[in-house]
XYZ file of C-alpha atoms in Angstrom:
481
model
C 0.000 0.000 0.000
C 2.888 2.376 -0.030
C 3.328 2.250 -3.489
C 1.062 4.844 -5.735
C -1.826 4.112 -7.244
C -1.488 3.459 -11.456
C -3.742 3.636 -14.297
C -6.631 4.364 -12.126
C -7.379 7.822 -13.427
C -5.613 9.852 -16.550
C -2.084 10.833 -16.039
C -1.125 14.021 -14.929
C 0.493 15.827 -18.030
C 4.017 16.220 -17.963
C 3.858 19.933 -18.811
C 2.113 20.592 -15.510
C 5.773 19.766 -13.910
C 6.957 22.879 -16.595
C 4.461 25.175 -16.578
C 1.837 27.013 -14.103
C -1.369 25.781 -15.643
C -3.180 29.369 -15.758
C -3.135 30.253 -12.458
C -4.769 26.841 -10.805
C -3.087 24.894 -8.535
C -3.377 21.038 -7.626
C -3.742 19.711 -3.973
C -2.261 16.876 -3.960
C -2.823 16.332 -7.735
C -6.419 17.711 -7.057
C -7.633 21.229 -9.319
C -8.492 23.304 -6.919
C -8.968 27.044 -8.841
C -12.274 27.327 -7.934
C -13.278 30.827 -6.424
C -10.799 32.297 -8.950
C -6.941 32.586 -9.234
C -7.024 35.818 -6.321
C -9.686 34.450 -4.279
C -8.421 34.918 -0.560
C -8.848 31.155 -0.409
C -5.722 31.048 -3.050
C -3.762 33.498 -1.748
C -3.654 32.391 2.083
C -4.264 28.684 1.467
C -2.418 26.927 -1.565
C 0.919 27.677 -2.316
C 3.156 25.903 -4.704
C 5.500 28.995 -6.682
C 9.237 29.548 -6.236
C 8.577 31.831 -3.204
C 6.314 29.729 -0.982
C 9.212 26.606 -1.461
C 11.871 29.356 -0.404
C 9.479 30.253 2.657
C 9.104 26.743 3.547
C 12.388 26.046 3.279
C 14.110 28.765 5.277
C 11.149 28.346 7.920
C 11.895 24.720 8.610
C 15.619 25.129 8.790
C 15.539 27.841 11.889
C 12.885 26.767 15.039
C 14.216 25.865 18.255
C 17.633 25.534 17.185
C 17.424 29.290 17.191
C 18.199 29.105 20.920
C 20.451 26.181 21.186
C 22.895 27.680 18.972
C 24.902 29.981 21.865
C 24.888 26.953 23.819
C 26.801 24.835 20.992
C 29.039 28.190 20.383
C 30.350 28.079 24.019
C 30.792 24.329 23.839
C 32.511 25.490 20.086
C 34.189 28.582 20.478
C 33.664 31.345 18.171
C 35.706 30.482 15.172
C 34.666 27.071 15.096
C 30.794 27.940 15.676
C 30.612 30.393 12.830
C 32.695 28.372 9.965
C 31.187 25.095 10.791
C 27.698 26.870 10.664
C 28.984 27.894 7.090
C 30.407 24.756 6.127
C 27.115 22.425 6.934
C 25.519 24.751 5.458
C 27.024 24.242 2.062
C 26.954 20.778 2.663
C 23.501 20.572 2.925
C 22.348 22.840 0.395
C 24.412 20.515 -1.933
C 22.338 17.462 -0.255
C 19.172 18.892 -1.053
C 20.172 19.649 -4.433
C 21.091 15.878 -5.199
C 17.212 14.957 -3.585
C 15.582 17.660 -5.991
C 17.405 16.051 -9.214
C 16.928 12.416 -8.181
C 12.933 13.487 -7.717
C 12.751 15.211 -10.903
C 14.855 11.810 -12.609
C 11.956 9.518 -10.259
C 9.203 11.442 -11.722
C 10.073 11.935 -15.311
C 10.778 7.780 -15.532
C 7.732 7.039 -13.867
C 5.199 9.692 -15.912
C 6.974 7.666 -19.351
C 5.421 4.544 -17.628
C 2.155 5.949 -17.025
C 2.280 6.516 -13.449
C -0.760 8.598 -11.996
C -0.170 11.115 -9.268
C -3.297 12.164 -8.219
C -3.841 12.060 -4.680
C -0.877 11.281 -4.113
C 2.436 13.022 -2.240
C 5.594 11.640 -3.564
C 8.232 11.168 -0.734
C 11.872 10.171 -0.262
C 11.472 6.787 0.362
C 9.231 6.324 -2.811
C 12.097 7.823 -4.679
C 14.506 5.313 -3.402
C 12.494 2.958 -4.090
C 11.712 4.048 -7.661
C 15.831 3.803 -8.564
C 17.343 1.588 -6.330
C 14.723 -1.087 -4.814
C 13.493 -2.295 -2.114
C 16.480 -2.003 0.147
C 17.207 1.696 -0.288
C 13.454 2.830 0.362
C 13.976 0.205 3.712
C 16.632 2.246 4.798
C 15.166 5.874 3.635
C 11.792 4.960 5.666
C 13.617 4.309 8.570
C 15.464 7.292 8.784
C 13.271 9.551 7.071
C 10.336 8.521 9.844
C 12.512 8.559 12.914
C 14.267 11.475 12.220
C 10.633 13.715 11.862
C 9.646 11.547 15.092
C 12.375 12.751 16.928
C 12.215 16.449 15.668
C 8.573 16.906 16.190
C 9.699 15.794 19.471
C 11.542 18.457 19.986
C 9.211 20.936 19.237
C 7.058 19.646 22.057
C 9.550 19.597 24.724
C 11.119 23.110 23.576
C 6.883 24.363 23.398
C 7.306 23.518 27.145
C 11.036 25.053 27.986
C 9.794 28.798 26.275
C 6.444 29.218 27.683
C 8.257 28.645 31.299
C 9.981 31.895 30.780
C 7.033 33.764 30.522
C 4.718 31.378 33.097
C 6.313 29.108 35.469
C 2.766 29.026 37.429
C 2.872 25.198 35.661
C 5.680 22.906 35.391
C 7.549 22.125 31.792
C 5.457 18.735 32.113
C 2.234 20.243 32.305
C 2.976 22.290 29.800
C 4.246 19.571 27.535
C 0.548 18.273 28.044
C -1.235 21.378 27.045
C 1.090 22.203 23.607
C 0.654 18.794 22.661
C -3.049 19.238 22.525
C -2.575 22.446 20.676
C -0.228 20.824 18.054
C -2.251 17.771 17.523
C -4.465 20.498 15.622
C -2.139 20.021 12.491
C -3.911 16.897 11.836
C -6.401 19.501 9.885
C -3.557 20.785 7.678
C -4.046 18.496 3.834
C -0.142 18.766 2.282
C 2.512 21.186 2.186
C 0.249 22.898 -0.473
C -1.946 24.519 2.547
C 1.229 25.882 4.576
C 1.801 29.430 2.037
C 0.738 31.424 4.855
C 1.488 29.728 7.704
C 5.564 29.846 6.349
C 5.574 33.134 5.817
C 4.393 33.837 9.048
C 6.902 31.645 10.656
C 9.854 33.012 8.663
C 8.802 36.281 9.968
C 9.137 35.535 13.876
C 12.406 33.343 14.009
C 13.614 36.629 12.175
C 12.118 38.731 15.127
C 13.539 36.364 17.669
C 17.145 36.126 16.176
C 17.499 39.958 15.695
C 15.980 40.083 19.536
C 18.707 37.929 20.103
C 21.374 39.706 18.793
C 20.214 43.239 20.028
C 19.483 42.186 23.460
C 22.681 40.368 24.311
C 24.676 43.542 22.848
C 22.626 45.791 25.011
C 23.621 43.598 28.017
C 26.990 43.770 27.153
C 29.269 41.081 29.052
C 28.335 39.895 32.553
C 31.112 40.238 34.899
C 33.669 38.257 35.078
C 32.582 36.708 31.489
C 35.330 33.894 29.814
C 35.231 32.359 26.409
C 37.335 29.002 27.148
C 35.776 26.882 24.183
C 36.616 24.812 23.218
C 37.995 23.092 26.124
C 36.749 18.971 25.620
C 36.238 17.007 22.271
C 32.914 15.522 23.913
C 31.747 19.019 24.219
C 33.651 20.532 21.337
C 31.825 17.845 18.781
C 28.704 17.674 20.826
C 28.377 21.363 19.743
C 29.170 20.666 16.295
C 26.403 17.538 15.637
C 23.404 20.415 16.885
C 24.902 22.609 13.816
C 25.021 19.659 11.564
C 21.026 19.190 12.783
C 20.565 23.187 12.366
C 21.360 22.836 8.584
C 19.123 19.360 8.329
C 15.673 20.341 7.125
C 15.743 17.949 3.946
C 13.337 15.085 5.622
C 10.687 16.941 4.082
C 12.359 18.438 1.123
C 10.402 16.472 -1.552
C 6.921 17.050 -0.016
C 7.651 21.070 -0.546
C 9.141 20.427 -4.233
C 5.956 17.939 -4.777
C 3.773 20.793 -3.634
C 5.687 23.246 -6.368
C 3.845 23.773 -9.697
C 7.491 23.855 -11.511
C 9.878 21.197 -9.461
C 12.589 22.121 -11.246
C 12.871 25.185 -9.904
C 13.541 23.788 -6.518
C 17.694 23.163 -7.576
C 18.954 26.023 -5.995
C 16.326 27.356 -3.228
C 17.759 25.609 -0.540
C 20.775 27.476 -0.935
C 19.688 30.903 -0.898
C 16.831 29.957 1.992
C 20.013 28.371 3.591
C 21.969 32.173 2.458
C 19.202 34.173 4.769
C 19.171 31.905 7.457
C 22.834 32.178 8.093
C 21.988 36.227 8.524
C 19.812 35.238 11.543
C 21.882 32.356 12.998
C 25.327 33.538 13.093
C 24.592 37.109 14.455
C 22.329 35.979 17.055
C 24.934 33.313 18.482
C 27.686 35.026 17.966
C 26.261 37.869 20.158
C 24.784 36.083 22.638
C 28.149 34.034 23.578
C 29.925 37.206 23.432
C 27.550 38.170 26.338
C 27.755 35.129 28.499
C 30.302 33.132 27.586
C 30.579 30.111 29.545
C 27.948 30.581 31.072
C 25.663 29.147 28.522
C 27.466 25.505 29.036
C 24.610 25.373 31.500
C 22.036 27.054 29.881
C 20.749 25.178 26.165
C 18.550 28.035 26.021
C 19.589 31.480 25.243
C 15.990 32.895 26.466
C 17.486 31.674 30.240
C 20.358 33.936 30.695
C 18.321 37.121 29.024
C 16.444 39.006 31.199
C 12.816 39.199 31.413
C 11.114 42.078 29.251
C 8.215 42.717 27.103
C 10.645 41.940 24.019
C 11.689 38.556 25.219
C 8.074 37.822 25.983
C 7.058 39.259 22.481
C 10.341 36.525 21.401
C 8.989 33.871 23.393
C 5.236 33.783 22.300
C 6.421 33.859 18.525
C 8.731 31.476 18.997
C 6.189 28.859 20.481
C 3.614 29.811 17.415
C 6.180 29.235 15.283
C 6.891 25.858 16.792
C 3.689 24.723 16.167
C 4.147 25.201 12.715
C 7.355 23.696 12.620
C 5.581 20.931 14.482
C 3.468 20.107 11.427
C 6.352 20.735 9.018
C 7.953 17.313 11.035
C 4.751 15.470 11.434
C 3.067 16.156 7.202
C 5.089 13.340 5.872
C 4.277 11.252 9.170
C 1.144 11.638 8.208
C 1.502 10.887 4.786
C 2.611 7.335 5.455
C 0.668 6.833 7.811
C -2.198 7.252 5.310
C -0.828 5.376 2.773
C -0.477 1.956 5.381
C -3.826 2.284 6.130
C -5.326 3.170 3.075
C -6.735 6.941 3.872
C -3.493 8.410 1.466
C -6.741 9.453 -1.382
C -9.192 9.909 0.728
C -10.819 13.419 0.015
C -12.522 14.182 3.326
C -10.213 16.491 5.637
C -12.030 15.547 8.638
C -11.778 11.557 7.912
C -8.071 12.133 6.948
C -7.320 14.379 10.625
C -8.847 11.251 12.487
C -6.981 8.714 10.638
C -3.372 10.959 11.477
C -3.962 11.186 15.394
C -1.940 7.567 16.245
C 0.943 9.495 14.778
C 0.607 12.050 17.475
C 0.397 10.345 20.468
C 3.687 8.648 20.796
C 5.639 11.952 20.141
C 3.829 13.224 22.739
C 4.903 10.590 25.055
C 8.484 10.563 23.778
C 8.280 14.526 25.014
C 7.181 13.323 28.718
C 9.943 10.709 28.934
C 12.820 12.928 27.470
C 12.645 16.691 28.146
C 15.511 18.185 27.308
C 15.436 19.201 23.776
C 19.604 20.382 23.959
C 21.269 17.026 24.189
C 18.377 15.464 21.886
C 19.378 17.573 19.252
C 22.795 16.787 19.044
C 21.973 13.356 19.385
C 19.364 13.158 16.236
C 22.032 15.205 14.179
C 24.654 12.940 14.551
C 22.906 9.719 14.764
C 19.727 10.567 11.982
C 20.486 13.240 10.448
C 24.125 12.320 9.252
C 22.227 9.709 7.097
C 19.305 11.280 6.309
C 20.668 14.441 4.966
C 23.912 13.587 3.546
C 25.050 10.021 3.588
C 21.751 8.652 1.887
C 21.212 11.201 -0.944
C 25.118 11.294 -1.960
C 25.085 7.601 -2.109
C 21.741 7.719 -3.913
C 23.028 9.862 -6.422
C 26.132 7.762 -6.708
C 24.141 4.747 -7.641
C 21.740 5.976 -9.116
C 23.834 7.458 -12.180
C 26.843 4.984 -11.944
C 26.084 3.606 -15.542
C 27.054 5.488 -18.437
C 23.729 4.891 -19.882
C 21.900 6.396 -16.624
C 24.415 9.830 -16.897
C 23.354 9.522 -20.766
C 19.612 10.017 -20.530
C 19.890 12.058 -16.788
C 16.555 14.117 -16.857
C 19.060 16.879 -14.942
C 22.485 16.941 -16.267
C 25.502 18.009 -13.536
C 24.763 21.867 -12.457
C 26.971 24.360 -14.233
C 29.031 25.360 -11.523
C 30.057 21.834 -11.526
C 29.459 20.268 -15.396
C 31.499 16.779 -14.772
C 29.960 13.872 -13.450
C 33.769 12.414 -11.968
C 33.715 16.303 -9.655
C 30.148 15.543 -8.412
C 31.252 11.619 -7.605
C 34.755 13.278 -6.085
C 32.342 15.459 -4.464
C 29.845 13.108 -3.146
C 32.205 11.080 -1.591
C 33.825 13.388 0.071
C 30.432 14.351 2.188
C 30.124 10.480 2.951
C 33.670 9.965 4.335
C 33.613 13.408 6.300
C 29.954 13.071 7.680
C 30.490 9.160 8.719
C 33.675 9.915 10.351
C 33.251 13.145 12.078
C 29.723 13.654 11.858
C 28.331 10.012 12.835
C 31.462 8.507 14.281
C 32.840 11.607 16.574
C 29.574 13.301 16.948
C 27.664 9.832 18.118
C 30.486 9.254 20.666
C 30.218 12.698 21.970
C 26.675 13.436 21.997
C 25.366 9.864 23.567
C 27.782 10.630 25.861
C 26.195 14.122 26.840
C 23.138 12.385 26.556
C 23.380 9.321 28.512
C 24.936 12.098 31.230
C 21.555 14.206 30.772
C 19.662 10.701 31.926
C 21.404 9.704 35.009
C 21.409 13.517 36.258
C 18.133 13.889 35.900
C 16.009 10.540 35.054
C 13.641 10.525 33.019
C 10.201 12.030 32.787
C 11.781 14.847 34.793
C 9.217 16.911 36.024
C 11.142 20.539 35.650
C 13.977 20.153 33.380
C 16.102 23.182 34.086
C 13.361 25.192 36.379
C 16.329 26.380 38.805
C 19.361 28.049 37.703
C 22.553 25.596 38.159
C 25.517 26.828 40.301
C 27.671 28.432 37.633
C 30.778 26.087 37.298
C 33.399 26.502 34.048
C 34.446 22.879 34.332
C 31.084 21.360 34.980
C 29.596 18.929 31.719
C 26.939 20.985 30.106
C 23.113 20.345 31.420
């Protein structure tokens, strides 16, 4: 059941992947222009041009990593923090590039055999499968599924940590309760078509909280006494650097937003310039902040701890949790998607039928938020132990395979990008983000931030009540909390 549907209906015409059809988009492969191409309905509702990809892109990459990033800088240092911010975040634009040419290669061999798409999402494991069997879409399911687990996990658990700062009437458990409610709403959202307004919106408030961020800590200036000793351990120093690997890992959901696009093709190089504007909200607002605090923020994961309490940081604080809501159905669409399609709902038309059918998927992440709240050390352990495949080990080595016949490079529906015309440079290239992210990104990064983690556990146990609720006594050689 988790293959699509074929020959059931006509097939959708392969200029619809080239052109917008006059205006009228399809929701997942549905017309849906009535009401007229500016009807409200449009405008707020269904999305699928250049801009809304670039919205949803950017929006996804910066949530509640936002405020874990001065944590990773102290555990970093400066240098380090900024060029390995730049560095994975070439690496993964040139990831998601590889997963936007192997989609458009799945979709243009499967349209010449006939292959409907209506009502129906393509996703990354359905590519795998397409051009490299059974084993590969195994192994992209896994990782794919766990990975958005894990990081609408997050969400939760950080939901929890911000609202704290702003009411600590209620414990970070009770509070986990309540935003899982609230976020167990997205079961109403259809595809990535319906999330135009909702990633503008988003985009809009990490960019208020990271230039709150920035301008805050310099108006602080440096607490007494302040000392930058990063990086001082290689369990902290590569802890740090697996949460920026994760920072720059959005692409689990990278072919639901080019499926949603009426022209996929455009796709190639939005990543990269959505990956361009994030960098102008991430590196000033950590940079900044450790400047402030320094060590410090080795016990402190989030930067809205050390800041102090103001009308701004509340302003900071609510948008941040809205916008984790809608980062929390960025993670959990494709959940839902196969979800649908193992129990048959994947076509059904009724929203309401379809929202039912999605809430299993909710209620273990909300449990997994109970048992585990401390969204710091879970981040660096889901970059170096998910995301490492998921966003750069899989699609390189997909690629790899995928066009490691001549006659395969010969009929490539997307030929090598100009910047990089030889297929030997992109193999060269390819393998060199396999060895690097295996070795230092799963192999050092695992070992260091299991480590942290494991340390997190026995501190505090688990379904801690109050993760973090009183401020630690400040020590410089102390493991991070």
């Amino acid at each position: 059941m988790l293959s699509q549907k074929q020959g059931e209906e006509a097939i959708v015409p392969s200029h619809l992947t080239e052109t917008e059809h006059d205006g009228k988009e399809e929701v997942n492969g549905r017309d849906d222009s009535a009401g007229g191409i500016f009807s409200l309905k449009n405008i707020l509702w269904h999305g699928g041009s250049v801009w809304d990809a670039w919205f949803s892109c950017a929006s996804n990459q910066v949530a509640q990593v936002l405020l874990t990033l001065p944590y990773s800088f102290s555990q970093l240092g400066m240098l380090s923090g900024i060029l390995l911010q730049i560095f994975y975040g070439i690496l993964g634009s040139w990831t998601a590039y590889l997963i936007s040419v192997l989609y458009i290669e799945y979709r243009t061999r499967k349209e010449k055999e006939n292959v409907n798409f209506k009502n129906h999402v393509i996703q990354w494991f359905e590519v795998l499968d397409g051009l490299l069997g059974p084993f590969w879409k195994a192994v992209g399911l896994a990782f794919n599924c766990t990975f958005l687990l894990f990081g609408s996990v997050i969400q939760l658990i950080a939901c929890a940590s911000n609202i704290y700062y702003i009411n600590d009437h209620l414990d970070k458990r009770t509070w986990t309760y309540i935003f899982g409610a609230c976020c167990a709403t997205t079961v109403f959202i259809p595809s990535f078509h319906n999330y135009r307004i909702w990633s503008f919106i988003g985009l809009g408030m990490t960019t208020y909280t990271a230039w709150y961020l920035t301008i805050a800590a310099v108006v602080h200036g440096q607490v007494e006494g302040v000392t930058h000793s990063g990086p001082t351990k290689l369990v902290l120093y590569f802890t740090g650097a697996t949460n920026i690997l994760y920072t720059f890992g959005g692409h689990a959901v990278t072919v639901e937003i080019m499926h949603a696009m009426w022209k996929p093709q455009k796709f190639k190089y939005i990543y990269l310039l959505a990956t361009l504007y994030v960098f102008t909200l991430t590196i000033p607002s950590a940079s900044a902040v450790y400047w402030a605090f320094g060590d410090r923020l080795l016990n402190h994961s989030n930067a809205f701890s050390l800041l102090p309490k103001s009308g701004w940081r509340d302003a900071a604080v609510i948008l941040m949790l809205i916008h984790q809501f809608i980062t929390f159905g960025f993670a959990c669409t494709p959940l839902y998607f196969v979800w649908e399609k193992v129990i048959g709902m994947h076509d059904t038309k009724s929203i309401c039928l379809r929202a039912v059918a999605r809430l299993p998927v909710v209620i273990p992440i909300w449990f997994l938020a109970i048992i585990f709240p401390f969204f710091g050390p879970i981040n660096s352990a889901v970059g170096a132990l998910l995301v490492s495949f998921t966003v750069y080990i899989i699609p390189s080595m997909a690629h790899m395979l995928t066009y490691r016949k001549a006659s395969a490079r010969q009929n490539a529906a997307e030929k090598p990008p100009f910047f990089l015309p030889s297929w030997t440079g992109m193999y060269v290239l390819n393998a060199f983000v396999v060895g690097w992210v295996l070795v230092v990104g799963f192999g050092f990064g695992g070992w260091a931030s299991m480590t942290n983690f494991v340390k997190q556990v026995s501190t505090f146990g688990l379904f801690a009540k109050c993760y973090q609720c009183k401020t630690p006594t400040f020590n410089t050689t102390a493991a991070p909390h």
